[in-house]
Coordinates of C-alpha atoms and ligand atoms in Angstrom, one line a residue:
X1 CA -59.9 70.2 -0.7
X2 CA -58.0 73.1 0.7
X3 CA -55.6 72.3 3.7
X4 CA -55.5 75.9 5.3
X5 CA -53.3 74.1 7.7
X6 CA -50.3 74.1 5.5
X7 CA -50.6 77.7 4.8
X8 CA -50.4 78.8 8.6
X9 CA -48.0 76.2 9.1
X10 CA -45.6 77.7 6.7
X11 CA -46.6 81.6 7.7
X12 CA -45.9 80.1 11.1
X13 CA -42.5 78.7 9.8
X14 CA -40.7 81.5 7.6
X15 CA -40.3 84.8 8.5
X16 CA -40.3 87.1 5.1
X17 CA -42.4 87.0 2.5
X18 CA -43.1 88.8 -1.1
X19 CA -46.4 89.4 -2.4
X20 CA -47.2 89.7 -5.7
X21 CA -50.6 90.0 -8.7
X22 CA -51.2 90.1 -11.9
X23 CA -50.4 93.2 -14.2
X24 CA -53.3 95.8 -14.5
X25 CA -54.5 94.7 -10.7
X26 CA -58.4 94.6 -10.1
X27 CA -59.8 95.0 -6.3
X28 CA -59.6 91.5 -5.8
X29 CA -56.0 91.6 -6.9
X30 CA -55.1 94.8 -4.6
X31 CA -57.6 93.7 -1.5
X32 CA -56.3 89.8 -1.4
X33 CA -52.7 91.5 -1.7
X34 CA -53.6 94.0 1.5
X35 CA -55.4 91.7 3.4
X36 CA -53.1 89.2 3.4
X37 CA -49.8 91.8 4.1
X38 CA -52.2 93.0 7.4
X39 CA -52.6 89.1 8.4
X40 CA -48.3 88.4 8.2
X41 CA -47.6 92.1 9.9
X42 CA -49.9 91.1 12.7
X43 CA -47.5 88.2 13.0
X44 CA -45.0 90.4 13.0
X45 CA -43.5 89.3 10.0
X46 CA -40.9 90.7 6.9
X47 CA -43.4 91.7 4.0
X48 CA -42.6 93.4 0.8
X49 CA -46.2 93.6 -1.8
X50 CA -44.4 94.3 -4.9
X51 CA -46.7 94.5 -8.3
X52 CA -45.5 95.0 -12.1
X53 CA -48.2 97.9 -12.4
X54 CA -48.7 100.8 -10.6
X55 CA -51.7 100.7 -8.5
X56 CA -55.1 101.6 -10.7
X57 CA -56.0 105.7 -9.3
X58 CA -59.4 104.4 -8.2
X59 CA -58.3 101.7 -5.8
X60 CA -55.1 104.0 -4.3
X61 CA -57.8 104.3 -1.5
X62 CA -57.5 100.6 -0.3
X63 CA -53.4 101.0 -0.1
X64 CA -53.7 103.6 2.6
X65 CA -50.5 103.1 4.2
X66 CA -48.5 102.9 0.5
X67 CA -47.5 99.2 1.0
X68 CA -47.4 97.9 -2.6
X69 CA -44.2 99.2 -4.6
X70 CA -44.0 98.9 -7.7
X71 CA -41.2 96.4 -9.5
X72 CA -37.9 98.0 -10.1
X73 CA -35.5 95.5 -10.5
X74 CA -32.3 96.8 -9.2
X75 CA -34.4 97.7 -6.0
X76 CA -36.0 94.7 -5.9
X77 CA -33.7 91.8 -6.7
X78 CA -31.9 91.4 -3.5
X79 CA -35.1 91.3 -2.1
X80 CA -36.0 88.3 -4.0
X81 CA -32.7 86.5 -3.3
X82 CA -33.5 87.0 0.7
X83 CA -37.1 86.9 0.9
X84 CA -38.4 82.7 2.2
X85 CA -41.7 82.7 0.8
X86 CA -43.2 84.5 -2.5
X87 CA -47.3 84.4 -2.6
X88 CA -49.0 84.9 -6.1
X89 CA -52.3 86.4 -5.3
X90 CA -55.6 86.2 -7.5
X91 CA -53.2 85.0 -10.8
X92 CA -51.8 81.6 -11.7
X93 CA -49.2 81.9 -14.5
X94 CA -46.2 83.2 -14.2
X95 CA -46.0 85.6 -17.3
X96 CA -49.0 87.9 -15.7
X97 CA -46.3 89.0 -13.5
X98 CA -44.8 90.9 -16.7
X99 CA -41.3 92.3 -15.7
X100 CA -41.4 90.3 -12.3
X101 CA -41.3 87.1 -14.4
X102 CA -37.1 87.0 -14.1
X103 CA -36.6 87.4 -10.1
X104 CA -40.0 84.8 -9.9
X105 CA -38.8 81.9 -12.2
X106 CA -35.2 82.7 -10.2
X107 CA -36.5 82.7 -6.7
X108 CA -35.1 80.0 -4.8
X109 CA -37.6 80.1 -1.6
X110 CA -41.4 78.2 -1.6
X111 CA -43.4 79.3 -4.1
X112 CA -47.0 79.4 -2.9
X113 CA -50.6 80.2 -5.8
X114 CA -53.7 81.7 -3.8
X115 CA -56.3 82.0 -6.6
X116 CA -59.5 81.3 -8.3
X117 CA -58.8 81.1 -11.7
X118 CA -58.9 77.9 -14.0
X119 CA -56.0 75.9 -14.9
X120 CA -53.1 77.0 -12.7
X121 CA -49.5 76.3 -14.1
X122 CA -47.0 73.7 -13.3
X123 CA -44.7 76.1 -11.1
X124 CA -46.2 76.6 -7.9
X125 CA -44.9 74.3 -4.0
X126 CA -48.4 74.7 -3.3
X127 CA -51.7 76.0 -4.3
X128 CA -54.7 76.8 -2.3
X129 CA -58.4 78.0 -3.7
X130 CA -59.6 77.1 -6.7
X131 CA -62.1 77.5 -9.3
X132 CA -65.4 77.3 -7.1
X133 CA -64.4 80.6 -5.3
X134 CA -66.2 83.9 -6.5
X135 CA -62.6 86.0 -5.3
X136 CA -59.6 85.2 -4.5
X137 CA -60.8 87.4 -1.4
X138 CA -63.3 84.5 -0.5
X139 CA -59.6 82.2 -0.4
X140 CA -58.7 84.2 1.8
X141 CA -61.4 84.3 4.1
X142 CA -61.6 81.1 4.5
X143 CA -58.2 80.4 5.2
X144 CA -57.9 82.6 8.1
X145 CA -61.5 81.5 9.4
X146 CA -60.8 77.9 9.3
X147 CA -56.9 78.3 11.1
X148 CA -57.6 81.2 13.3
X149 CA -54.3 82.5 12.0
X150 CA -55.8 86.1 13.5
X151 CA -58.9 87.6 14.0
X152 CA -60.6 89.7 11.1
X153 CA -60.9 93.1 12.1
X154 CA -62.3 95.9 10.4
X155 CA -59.0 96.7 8.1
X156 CA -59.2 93.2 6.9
X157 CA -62.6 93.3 6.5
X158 CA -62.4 96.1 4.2
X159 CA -60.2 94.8 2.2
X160 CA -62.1 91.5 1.5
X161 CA -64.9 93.0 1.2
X162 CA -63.6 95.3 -1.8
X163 CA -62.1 92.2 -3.4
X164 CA -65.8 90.2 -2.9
X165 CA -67.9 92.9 -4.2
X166 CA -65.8 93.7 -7.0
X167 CA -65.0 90.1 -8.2
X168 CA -69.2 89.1 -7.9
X169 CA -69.9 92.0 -10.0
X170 CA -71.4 93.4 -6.6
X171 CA -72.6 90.4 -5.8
X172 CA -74.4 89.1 -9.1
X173 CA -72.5 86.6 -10.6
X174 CA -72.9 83.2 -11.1
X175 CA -70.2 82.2 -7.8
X176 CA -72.2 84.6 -5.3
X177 CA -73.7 81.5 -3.0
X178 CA -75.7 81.6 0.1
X179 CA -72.2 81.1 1.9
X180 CA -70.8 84.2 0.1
X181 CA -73.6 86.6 1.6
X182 CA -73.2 84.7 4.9
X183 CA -69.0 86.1 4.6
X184 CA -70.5 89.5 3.3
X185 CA -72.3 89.6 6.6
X186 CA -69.8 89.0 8.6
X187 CA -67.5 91.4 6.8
X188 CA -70.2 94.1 7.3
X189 CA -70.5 93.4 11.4
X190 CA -67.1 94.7 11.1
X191 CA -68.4 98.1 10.4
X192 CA -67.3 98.1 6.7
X193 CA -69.7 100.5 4.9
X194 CA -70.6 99.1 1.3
X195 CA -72.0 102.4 0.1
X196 CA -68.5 104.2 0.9
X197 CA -66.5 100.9 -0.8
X198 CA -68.5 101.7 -4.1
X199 CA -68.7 105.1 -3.9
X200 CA -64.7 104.8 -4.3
X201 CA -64.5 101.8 -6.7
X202 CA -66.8 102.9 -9.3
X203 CA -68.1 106.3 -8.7
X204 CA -64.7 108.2 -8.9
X205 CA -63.9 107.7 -12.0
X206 CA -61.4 110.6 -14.5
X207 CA -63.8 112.4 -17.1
X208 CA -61.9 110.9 -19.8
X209 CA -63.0 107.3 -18.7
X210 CA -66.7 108.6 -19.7
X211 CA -66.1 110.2 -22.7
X212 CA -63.8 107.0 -23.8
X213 CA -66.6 105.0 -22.7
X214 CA -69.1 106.5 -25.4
X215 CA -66.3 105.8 -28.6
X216 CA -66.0 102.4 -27.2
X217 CA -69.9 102.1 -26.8
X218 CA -70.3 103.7 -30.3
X219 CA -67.8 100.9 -31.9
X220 CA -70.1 97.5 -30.9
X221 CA -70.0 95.7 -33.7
X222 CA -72.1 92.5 -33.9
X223 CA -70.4 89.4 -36.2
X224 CA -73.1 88.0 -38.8
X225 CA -74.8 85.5 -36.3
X226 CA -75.6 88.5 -33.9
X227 CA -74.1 86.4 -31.2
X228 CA -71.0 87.9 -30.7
X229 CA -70.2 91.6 -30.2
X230 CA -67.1 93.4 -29.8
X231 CA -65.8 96.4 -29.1
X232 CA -62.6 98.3 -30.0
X233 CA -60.3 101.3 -28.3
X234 CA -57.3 102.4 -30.9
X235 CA -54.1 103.8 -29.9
X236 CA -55.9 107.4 -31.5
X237 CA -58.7 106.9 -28.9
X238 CA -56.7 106.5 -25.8
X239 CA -54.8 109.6 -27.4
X240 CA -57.9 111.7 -28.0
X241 CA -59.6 111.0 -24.8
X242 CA -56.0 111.2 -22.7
X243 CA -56.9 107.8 -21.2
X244 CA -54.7 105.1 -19.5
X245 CA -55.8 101.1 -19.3
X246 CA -56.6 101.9 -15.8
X247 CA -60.2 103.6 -17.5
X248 CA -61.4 100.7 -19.1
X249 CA -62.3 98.3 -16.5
X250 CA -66.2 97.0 -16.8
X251 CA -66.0 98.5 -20.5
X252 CA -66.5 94.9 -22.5
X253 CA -69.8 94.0 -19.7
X254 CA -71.5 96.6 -22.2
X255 CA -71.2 93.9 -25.1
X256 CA -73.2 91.5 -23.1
X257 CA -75.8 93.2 -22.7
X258 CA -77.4 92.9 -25.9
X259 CA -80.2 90.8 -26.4
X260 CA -79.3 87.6 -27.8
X261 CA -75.4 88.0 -27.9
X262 CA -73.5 85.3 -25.8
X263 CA -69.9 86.6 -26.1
X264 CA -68.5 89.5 -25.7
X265 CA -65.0 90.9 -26.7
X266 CA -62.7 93.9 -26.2
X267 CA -59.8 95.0 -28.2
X268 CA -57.4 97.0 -26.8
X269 CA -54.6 98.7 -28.9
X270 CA -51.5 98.8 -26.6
X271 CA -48.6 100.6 -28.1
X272 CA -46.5 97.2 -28.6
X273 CA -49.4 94.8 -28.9
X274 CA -53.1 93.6 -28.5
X275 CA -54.9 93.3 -25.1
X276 CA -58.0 91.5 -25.5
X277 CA -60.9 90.4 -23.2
X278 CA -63.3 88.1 -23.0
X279 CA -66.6 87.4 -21.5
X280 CA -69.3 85.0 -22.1
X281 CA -72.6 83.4 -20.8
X282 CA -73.8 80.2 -19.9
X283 CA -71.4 77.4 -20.3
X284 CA -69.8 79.5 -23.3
X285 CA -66.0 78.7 -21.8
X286 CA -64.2 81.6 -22.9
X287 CA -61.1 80.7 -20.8
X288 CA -60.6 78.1 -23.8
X289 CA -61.1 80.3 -26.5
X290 CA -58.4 83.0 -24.4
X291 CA -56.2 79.9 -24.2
X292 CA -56.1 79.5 -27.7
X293 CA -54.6 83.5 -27.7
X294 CA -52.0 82.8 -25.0
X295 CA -54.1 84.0 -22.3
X296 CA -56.7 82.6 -19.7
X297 CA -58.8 83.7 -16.7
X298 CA -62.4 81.9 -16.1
X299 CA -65.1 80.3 -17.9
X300 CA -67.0 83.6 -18.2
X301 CA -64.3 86.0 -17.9
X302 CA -61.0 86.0 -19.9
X303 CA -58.1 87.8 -21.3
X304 CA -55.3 87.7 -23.7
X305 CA -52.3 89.6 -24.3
X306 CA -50.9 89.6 -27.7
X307 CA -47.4 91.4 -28.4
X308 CA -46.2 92.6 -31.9
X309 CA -49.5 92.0 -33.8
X310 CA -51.4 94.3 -35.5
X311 CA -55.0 95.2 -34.3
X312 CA -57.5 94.4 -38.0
X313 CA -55.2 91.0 -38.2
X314 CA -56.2 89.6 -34.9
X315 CA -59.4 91.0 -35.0
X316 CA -60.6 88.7 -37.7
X317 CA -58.6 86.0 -35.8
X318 CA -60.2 86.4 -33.0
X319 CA -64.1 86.5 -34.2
X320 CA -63.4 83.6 -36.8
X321 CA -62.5 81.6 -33.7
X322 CA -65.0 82.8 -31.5
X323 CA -67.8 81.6 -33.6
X324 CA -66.6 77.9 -33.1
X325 CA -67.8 78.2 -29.5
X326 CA -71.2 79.6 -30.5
X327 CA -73.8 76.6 -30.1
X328 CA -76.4 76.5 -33.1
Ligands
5GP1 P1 -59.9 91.4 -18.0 O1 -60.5 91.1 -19.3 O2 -60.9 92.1 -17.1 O3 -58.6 92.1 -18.0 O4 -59.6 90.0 -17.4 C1 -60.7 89.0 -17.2 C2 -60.1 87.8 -16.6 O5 -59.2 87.2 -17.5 C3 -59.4 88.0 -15.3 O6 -59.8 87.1 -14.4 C4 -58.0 87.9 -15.6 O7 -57.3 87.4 -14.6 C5 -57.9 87.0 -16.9 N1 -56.9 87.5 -17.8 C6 -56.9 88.7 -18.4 N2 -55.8 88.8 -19.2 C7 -55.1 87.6 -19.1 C8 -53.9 87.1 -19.7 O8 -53.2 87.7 -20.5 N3 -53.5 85.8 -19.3 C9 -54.3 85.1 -18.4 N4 -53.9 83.8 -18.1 N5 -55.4 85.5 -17.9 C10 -55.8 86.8 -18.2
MN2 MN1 -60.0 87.6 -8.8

């Protein structure tokens, strides 16, 4: 069990604070981020929200007042060395901070994990959430609801509710309870308008991301039990199409929706490296199968980066290994 308690009691305590996600932020990531920053500055406290990647162009709309910088080290070093307490939001290893990883394994203050993914590492002073929470927006919820740390108004309603919506899949997946839509609610009595927090999200999108889309679509392959399909963006495609990483967000859902697969996978050429995702049904735990890749997230959503390997190579890897967590 969560004791929200300690939380306030060290907000309450310290007087500066970092923020800080995981590279290639989602809405959950960026909302969590923001809605926390908006409970410590009505405290009146010293917050810096500093991310290894730039804010993705379709959530720029949530960071209204350009809060989150991103990390330059000889900006943000001294930073670290005077800040008392550094949050990790909606991540829980260390090396999904990228080139933050340095000032974060040096930083001297408490260390505190909010987040919902499985297996957090040994690193953290404290954790709070946990795996039964849809978002790490939903953490945050409850934390201020149960210590009345401040009151939600309607810009930190907005924010959670970005980081809900986007985390459920707008509300479909398997973590979206009777006590979630019973949050929603109360997020929505706020005044937040879902229609204008989706129109942003996922109706904004660059014309590339489209066009991308349909190569990526047009690459499904299905391995030889017709369980597992995959999809795969080359360096030449992202050239073509003029696209960033930022574009392919929801991409790898398309893999699972064909009748009769149960995982689905992504390959993503990066110019020095691999990044590969994962998703599943069921009880398919594809967080174990990303594990064995050096990566992690949840049991139906995954990811992996790989540096310095060559796309066909891992793409055998990878498949050959998925089929072990294919029940007969
Ligand atoms: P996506 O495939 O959408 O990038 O990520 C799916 C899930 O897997 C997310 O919850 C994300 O946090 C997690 N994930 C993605 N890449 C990595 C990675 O390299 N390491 C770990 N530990 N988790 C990852
Ligand atoms: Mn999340």
């Amino acid at each position: 069990m969560n004791n929200y308690n300690v939380l306030k009691e060290i907000i309450l305590n310290n007087n500066s604070f970092i923020l800080t996600t995981h590279v290639n932020p989602d809405a959950d990531a960026i909302g969590s981020e923001l809605a926390l920053y908006l409970v410590l500055k009505q405290l009146n406290r010293k917050v810096h929200v500093i991310n290894h990647s730039a804010t993705p162009y379709n959530l720029e709309f949530l960071d209204e007042e350009n809060v989150i910088q991103k990390f330059n080290f000889e900006l943000h070093e001294k930073i670290f060395n005077e800040t008392d307490v550094l949050i990790f939001v909606d991540l829980n290893r260390v090396n999904r901070v990228v080139k933050l990883e340095d000032c974060v394994k040096n930083f001297k203050g408490i260390k505190i994990c909010i987040d919902h993914h499985q297996d957090p590492e040994n690193f953290f002073d404290y954790i709070f959430g946990g795996t039964e929470y849809s978002a790490t927006g939903e953490i945050i919820y409850d934390f201020i609801k149960e210590t009345s740390i401040v009151n939600i108004d309607y810009k930190i309603a907005y924010q959670l509710y970005a980081a809900i919506m986007t985390d459920t899949g707008s509300f479909r997946y398997e973590r979206t309870t009777p006590k979630l839509h019973k949050i929603v609610a109360e997020l929505l009595e706020t005044g937040v308008n879902p229609t204008e927090v989706y129109e942003k999200i996922y109706n904004q999108f660059n014309f590339e991301r489209i066009k991308l889309l349909g190569k990526a679509l047009n690459s499904i392959e299905l391995d030889s039990s017709k369980k597992i399909a995959y999809m795969t963006i080359t360096l030449q495609d992202q050239l073509f199409y003029n696209t960033t990483e930022d574009d392919i967000d929801g991409f790898v859902s398309y893999c699972l929706s064909i009748k009769g697969v149960l995982i689905g996978i992504l390959f993503y050429e990066m110019n020095d490296g691999v990044k590969i995702s994962f998703r599943s049904k069921g009880d398919i735990n594809v967080n174990k199968l990303a594990e064995e890749f050096g990566g992690g997230g949840h049991i139906n959503a995954s990811g992996s980066r790989l540096y310095n390997v060559q796309l066909n190579e891992i793409k055998d890897k990878v498949i050959a290994a998925a089929q072990n967590y294919i029940k007969e």
